[in-house]
CSV table of C-alpha atoms and ligand atoms in Angstrom, one decimal:
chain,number,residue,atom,x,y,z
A,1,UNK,CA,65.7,-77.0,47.8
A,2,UNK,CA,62.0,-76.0,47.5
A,3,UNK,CA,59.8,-77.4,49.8
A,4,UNK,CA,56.6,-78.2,49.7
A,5,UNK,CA,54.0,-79.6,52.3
A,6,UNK,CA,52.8,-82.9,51.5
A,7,UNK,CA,51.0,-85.8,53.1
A,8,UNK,CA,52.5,-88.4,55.0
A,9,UNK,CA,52.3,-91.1,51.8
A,10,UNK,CA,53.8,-88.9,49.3
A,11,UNK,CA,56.2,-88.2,52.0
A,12,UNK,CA,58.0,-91.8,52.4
A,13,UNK,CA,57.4,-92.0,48.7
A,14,UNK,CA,59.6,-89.3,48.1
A,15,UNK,CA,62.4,-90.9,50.9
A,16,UNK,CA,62.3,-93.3,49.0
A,17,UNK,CA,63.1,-92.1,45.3
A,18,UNK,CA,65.7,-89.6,46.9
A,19,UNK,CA,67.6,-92.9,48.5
A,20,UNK,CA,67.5,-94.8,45.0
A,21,UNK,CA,68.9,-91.6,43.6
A,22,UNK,CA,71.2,-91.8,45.9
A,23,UNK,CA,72.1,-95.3,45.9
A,24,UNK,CA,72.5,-95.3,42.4
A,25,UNK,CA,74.9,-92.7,41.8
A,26,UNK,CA,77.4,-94.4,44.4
A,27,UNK,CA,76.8,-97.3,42.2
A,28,UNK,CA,78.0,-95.3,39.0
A,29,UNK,CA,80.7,-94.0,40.9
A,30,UNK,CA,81.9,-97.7,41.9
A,31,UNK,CA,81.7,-98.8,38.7
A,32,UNK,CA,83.6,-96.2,37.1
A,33,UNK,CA,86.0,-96.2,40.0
A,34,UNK,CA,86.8,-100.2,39.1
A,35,UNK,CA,86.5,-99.8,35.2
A,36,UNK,CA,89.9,-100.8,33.8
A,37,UNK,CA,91.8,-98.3,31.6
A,38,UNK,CA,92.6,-100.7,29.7
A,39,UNK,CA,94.8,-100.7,26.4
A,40,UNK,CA,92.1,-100.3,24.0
A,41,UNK,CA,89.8,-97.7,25.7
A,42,UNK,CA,90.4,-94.3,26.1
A,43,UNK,CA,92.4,-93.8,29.1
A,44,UNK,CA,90.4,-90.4,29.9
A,45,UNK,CA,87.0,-89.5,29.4
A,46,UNK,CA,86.6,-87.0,27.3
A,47,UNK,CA,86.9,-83.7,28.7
A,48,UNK,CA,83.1,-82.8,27.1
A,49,UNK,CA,81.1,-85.3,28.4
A,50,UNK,CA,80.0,-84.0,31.3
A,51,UNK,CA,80.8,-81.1,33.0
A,52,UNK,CA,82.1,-82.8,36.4
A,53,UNK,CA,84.6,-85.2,34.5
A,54,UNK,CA,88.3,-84.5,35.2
A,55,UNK,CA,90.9,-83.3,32.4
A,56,UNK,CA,94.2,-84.9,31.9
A,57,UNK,CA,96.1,-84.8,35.1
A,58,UNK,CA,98.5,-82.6,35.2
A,59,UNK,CA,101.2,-82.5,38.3
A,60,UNK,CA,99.3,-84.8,41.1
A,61,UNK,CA,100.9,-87.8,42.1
A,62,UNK,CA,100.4,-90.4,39.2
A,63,UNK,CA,100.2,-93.7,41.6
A,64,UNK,CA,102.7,-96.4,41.4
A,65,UNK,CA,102.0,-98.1,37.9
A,66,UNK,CA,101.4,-94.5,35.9
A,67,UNK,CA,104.3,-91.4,35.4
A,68,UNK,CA,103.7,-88.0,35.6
A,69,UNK,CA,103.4,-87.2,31.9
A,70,UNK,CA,101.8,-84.3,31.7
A,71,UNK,CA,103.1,-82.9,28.1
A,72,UNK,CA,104.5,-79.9,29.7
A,73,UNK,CA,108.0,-80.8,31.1
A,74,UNK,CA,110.7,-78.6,28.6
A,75,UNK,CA,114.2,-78.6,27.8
A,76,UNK,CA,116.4,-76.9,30.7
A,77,UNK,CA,119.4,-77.4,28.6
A,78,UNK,CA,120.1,-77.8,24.5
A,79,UNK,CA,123.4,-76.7,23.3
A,80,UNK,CA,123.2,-79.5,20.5
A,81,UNK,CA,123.6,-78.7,16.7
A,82,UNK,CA,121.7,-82.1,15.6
A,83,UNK,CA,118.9,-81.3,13.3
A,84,UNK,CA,118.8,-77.5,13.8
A,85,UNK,CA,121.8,-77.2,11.5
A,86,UNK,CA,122.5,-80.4,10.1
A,87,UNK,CA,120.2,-83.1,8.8
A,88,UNK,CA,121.5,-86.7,10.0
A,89,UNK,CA,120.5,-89.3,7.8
A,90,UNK,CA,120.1,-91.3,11.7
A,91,UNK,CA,120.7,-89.8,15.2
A,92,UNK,CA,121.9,-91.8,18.3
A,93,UNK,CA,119.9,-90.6,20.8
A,94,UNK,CA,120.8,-92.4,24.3
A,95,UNK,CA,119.3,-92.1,27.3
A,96,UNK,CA,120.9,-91.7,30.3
A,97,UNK,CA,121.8,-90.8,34.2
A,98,UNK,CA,122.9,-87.9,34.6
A,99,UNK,CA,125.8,-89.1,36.6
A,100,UNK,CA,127.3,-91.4,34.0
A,101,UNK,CA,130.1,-89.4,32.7
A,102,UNK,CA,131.5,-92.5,32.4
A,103,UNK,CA,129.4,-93.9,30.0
A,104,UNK,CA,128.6,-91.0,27.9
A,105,UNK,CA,132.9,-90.9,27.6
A,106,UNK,CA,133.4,-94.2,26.7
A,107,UNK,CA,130.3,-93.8,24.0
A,108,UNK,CA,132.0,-90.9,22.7
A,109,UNK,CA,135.1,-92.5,21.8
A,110,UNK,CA,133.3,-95.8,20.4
A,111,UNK,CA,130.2,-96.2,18.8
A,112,UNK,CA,129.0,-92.3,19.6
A,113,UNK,CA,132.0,-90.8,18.5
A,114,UNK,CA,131.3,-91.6,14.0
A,115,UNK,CA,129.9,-89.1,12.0
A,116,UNK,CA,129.9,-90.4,8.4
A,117,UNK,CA,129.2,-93.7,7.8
A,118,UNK,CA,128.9,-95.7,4.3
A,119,UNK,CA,128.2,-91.9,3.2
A,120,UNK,CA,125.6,-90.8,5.9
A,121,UNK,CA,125.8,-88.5,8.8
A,122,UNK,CA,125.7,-90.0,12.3
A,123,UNK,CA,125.2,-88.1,15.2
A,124,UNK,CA,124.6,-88.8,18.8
A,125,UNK,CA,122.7,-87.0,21.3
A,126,UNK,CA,122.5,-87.7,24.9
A,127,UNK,CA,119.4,-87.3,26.7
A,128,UNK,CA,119.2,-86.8,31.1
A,129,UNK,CA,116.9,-85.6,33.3
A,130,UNK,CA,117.4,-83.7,36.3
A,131,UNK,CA,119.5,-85.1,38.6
A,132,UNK,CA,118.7,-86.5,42.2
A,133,UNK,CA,120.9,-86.8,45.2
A,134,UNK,CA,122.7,-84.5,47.0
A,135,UNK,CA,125.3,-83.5,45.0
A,136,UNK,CA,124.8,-79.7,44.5
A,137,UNK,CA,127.7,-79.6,41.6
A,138,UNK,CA,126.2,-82.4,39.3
A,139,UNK,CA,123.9,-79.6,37.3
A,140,UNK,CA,127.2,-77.1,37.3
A,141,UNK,CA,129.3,-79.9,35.8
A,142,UNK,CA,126.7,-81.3,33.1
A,143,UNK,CA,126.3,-77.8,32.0
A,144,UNK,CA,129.9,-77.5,31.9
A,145,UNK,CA,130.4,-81.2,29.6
A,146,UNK,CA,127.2,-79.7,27.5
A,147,UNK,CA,129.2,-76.5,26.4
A,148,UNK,CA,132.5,-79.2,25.9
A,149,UNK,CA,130.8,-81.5,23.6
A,150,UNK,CA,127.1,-79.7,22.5
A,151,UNK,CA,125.9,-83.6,22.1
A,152,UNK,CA,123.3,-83.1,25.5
A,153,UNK,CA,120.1,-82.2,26.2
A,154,UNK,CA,118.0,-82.4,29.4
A,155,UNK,CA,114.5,-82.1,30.1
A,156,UNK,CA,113.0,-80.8,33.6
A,157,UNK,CA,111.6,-83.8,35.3
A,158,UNK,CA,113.2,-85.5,37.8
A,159,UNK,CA,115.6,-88.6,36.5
A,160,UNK,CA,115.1,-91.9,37.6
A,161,UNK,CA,114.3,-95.5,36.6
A,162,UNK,CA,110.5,-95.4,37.4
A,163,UNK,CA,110.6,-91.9,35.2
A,164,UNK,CA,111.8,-93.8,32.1
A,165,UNK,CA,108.6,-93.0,29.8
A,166,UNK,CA,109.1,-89.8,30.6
A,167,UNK,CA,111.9,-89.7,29.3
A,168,UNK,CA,111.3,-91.5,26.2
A,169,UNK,CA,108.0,-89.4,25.8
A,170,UNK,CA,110.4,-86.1,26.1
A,171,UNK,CA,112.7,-87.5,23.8
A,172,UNK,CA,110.1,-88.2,21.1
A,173,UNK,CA,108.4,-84.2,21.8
A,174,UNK,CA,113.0,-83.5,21.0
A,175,UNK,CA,112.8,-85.5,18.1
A,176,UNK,CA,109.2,-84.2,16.7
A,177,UNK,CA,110.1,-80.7,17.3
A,178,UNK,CA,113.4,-81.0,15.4
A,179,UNK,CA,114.1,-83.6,13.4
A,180,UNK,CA,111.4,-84.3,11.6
A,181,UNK,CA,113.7,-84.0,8.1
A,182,UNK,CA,116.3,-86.4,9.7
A,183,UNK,CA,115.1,-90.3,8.5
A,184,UNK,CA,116.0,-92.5,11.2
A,185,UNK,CA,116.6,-92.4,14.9
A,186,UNK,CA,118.0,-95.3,17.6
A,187,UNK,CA,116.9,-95.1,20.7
A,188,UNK,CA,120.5,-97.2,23.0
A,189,UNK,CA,121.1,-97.9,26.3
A,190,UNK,CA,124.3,-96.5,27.5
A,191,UNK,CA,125.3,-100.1,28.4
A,192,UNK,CA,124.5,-101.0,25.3
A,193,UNK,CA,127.5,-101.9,21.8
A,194,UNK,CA,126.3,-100.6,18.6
A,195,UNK,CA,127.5,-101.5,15.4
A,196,UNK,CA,126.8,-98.3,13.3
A,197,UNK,CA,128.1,-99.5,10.0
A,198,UNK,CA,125.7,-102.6,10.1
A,199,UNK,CA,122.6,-100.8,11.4
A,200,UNK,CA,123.2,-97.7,8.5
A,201,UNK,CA,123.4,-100.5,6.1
A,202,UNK,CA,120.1,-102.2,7.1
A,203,UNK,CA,118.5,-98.8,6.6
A,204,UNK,CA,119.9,-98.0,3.6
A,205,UNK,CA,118.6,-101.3,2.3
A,206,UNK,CA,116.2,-100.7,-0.3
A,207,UNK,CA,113.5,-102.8,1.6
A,208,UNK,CA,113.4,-100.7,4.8
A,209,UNK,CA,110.2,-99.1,5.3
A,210,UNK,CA,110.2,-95.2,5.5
A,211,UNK,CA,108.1,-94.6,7.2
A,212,UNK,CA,105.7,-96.2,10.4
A,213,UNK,CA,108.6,-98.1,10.8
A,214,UNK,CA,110.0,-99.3,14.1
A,215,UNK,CA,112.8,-102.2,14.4
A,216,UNK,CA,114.1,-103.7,17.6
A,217,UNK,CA,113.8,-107.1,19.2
A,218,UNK,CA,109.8,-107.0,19.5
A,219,UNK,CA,108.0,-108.8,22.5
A,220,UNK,CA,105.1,-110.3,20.9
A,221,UNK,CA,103.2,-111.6,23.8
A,222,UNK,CA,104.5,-110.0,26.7
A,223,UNK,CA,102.1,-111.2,29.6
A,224,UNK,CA,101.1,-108.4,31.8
A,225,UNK,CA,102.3,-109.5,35.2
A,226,UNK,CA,100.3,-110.3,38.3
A,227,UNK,CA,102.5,-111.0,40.4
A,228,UNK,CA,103.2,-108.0,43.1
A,229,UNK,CA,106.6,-109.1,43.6
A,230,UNK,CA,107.7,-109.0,40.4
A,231,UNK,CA,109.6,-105.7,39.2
A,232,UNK,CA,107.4,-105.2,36.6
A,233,UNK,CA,104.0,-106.1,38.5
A,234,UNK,CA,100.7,-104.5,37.5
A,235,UNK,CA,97.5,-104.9,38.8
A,236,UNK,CA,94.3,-105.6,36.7
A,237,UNK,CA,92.6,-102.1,37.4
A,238,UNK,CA,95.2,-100.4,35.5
A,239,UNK,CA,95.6,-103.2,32.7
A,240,UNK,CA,92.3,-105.6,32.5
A,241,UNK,CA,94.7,-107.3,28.9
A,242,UNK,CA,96.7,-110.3,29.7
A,243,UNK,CA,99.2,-109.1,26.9
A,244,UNK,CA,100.6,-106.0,26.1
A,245,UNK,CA,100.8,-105.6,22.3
A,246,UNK,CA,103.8,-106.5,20.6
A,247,UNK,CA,107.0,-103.4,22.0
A,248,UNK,CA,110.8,-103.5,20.8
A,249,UNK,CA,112.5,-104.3,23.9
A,250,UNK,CA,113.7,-100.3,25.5
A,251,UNK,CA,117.3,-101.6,25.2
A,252,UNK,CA,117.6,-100.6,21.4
A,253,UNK,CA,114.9,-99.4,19.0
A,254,UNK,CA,114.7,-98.0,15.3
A,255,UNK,CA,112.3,-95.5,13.9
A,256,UNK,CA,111.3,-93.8,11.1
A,257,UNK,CA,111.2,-90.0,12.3
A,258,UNK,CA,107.6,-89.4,10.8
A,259,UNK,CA,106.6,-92.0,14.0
A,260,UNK,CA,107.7,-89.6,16.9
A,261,UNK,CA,104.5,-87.5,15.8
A,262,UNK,CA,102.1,-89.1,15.2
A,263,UNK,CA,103.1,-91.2,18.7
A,264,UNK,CA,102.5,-87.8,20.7
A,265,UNK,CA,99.1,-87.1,18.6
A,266,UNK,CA,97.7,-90.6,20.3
A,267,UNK,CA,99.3,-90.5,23.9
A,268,UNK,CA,97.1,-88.1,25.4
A,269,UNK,CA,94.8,-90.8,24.9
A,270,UNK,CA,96.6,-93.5,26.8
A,271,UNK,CA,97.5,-93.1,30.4
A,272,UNK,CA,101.3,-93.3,30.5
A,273,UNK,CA,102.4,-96.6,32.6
A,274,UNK,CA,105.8,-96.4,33.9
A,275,UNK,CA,106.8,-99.6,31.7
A,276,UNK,CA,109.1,-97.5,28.8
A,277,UNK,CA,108.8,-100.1,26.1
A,278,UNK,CA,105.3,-101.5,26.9
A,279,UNK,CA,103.9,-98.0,26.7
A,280,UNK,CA,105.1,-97.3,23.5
A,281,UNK,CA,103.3,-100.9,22.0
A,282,UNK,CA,100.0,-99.3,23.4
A,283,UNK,CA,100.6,-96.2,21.4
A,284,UNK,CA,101.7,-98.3,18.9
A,285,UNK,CA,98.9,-100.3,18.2
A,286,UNK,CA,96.5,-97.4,18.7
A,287,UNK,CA,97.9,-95.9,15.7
A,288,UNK,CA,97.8,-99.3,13.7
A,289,UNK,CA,101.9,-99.5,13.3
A,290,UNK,CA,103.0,-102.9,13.6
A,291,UNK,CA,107.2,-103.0,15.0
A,292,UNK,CA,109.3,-105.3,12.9
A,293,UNK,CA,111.4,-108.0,13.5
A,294,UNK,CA,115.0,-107.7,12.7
A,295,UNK,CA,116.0,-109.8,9.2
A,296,UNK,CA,118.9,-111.7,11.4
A,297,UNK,CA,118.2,-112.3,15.0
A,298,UNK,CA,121.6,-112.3,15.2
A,299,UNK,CA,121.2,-108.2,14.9
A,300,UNK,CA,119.9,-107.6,18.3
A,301,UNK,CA,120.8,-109.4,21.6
A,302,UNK,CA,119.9,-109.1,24.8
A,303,UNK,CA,121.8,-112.0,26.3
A,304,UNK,CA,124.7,-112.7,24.2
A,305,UNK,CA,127.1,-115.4,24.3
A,306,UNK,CA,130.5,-113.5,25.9
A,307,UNK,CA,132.7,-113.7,24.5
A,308,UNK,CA,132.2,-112.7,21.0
A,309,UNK,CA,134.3,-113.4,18.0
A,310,UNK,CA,134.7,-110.8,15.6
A,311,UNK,CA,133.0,-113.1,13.2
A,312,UNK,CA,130.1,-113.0,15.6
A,313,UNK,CA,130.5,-109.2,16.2
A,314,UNK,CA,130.3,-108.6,12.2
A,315,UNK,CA,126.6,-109.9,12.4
A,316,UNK,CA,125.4,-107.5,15.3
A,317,UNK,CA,123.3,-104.3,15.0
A,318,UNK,CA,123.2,-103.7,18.7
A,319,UNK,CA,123.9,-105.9,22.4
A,320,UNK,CA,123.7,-105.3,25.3
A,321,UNK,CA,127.4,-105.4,27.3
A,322,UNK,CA,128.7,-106.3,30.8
A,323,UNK,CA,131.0,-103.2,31.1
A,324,UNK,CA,132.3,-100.4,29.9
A,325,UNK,CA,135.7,-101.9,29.2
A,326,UNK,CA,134.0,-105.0,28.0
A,327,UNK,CA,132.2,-102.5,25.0
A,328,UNK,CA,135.8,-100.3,24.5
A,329,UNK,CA,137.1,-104.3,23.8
A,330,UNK,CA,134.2,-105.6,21.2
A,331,UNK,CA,134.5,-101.9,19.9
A,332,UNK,CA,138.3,-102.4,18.9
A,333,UNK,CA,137.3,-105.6,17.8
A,334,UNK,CA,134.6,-104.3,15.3
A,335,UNK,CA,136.9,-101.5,13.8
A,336,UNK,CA,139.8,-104.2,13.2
A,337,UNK,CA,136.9,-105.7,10.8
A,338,UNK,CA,135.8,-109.3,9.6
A,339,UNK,CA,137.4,-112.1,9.0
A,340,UNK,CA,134.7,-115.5,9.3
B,401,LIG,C1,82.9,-81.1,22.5
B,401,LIG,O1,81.7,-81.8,22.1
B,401,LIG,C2,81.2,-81.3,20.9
B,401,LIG,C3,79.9,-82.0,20.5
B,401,LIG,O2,79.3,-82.4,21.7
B,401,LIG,C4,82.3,-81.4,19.8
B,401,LIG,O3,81.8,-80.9,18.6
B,401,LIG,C5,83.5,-80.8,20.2
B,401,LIG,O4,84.5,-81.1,19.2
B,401,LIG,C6,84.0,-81.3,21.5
B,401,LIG,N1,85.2,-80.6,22.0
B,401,LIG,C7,86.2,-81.2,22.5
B,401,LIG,C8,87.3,-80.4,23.0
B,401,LIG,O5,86.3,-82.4,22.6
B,402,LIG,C1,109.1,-88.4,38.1
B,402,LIG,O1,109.2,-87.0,37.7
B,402,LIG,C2,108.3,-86.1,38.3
B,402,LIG,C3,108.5,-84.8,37.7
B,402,LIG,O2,109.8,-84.3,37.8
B,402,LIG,C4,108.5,-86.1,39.8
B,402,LIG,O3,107.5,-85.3,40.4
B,402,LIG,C5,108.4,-87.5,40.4
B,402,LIG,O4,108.8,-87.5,41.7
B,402,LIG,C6,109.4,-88.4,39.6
B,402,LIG,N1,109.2,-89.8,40.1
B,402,LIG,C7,110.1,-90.6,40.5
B,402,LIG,C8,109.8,-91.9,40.9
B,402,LIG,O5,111.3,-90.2,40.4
């Protein structure tokens, strides 16, 4: 710094403008520091604004409500045929742990295992992460059952629950990069009964939307919760809305595959919170789609009434099951067909 003699007076004077300098840049930087992200505002700053304000994070630790999202996991493994050379009229896609060979068996040989249906091709595609643990064999054997069946691909950030939006966020990059000439996708729970014939015949229905289109059982007014003991607890820093907007409950969600997109063109723009479905209504509204309730809320259940007649089953698009046997069961029950 230049300095320059002065007298005494100028001297305090100058103290004194140099502490309210300094005072109120810590009182800019407390402000920003406690400025929500919110929903509506831009989660980042823009990276132009001034020269000290930080770009998108890329691999530091995200916190407890965010995910490490950083747009530049890739796919480790992709043996799968769907949309490189075939076009499905809807794809399965199914998240799920890379240790459930059980489910992804039992999804094979039910719902995940029908190509054509009323005319269209079907086909399912399993999504995993890396694995945890301390099993060293679990990546030889999923590469092994991805050579067997060619229905699995795996992205390279670390799978678990907290991860999910990750994993859905990977899964839409899949879906943009590839499919984008396929019409419709379901994202399922592996614990979850789909009745393929019933949902291909809701979207062949002349009156589905073909775009910005996105079915499920939608949460209207999902609170945002307060309460630190609650699994799904976040604080008012990282969310200043009482609501989220309106999400399709994660378990089971239709889309029009020009949505995957146009999805990743807003996210950069919304810091990823580890809440899968709630993350995708932030998006959602940012880009002015509004979900859609099913026409029957008979089509999607979270809690249904076990156990189900096949009358009952005849009216279901997707449910949530109990067990693996329990969806083998109500699988039988739906090929046997209708009789109300
Ligand atoms: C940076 O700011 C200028 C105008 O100030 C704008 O034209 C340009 O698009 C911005 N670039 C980025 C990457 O935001
Ligand atoms: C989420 O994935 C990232 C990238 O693989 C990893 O660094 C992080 O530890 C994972 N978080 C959890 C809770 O598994």
């Amino acid at each position: 710094m230049l300095h320059i003699p002065m007298d005494s007076r100028s001297h305090l004077k100058n103290i004194f403008i140099c502490v309210l300098v300094a005072l109120t840049v810590v009182i800019i930087y407390l402000v920003n520091e406690n400025t929500p992200d919110g929903m509506y505002g831009p989660a980042y700053k823009k990276s132009n604004t001034t020269a000290s304000s930080p770009p998108e994070p890329k691999w530091e630790d995200p916190g407890p409500y965010h995910v490490a999202y950083p747009r530049n996991y890739r796919f480790i493994m992709d043996n799968s045929p769907t949309c490189k050379t075939t076009t499905p009229f809807l794809i399965l896609m199914v998240p799920i742990a890379p240790t459930n060979l059980e489910g992804r068996d039992t999804i094979r040989r039910t719902w995940g295992g029908k190509k054509m249906v009323l005319g269209q091709l079907v086909e399912t595609v399993f999504i995993v992460g890396l694995p945890g643990g301390v099993d060293v064999n679990q990546q030889a054997r999923l590469k092994q059952e991805s050579e067997q069946y060619r229905d699995l691909i795996q992205s390279n950030f670390q799978d678990s629950y907290r991860n999910l939006t990750i994993k859905t966020m990977v899964m839409l990059e899949w879906l943009a990069q590839h499919c984008s000439k396929a019409s419709f996708v379901i994202k399922i729970d592996s614990d979850m009964l789909l009745h393929v014939d019933n949902l291909v015949a809701l979207l062949l229905d002349p009156k589905t939307p073909k775009e910005n289109y996105m079915l499920g059982l939608i949460w209207w007014h999902s609170p945002v919760l307060r309460n630190p003991f609650n699994k799904f607890y976040m604080p008012r820093h990282v969310i200043a809305e009482p609501e989220y907007p309106p999400y399709p409950l994660g378990m089971a969600y239709v889309m029009s595959l020009d949505l995957p997109k146009k999805i990743l063109s807003i996210s950069p723009q919304i810091k990823p919170i580890y809440i899968e479905d709630a993350y995708l209504g932030m998006c959602l509204k940012r880009l002015g789609v509004f979900p859609t309730d099913p026409p029957d809320q008979r089509m999607f259940q979270v809690v249904p009434q076990h156990p189900m007649s096949r009358c009952d089953l005849s009216k279901v698009v997707a449910m949530t099951t109990t067990s693996m046997s329990q969806m083998q069961i109500y699988w039988q029950k739906i090929v046997q067909g209708v009789h109300c």
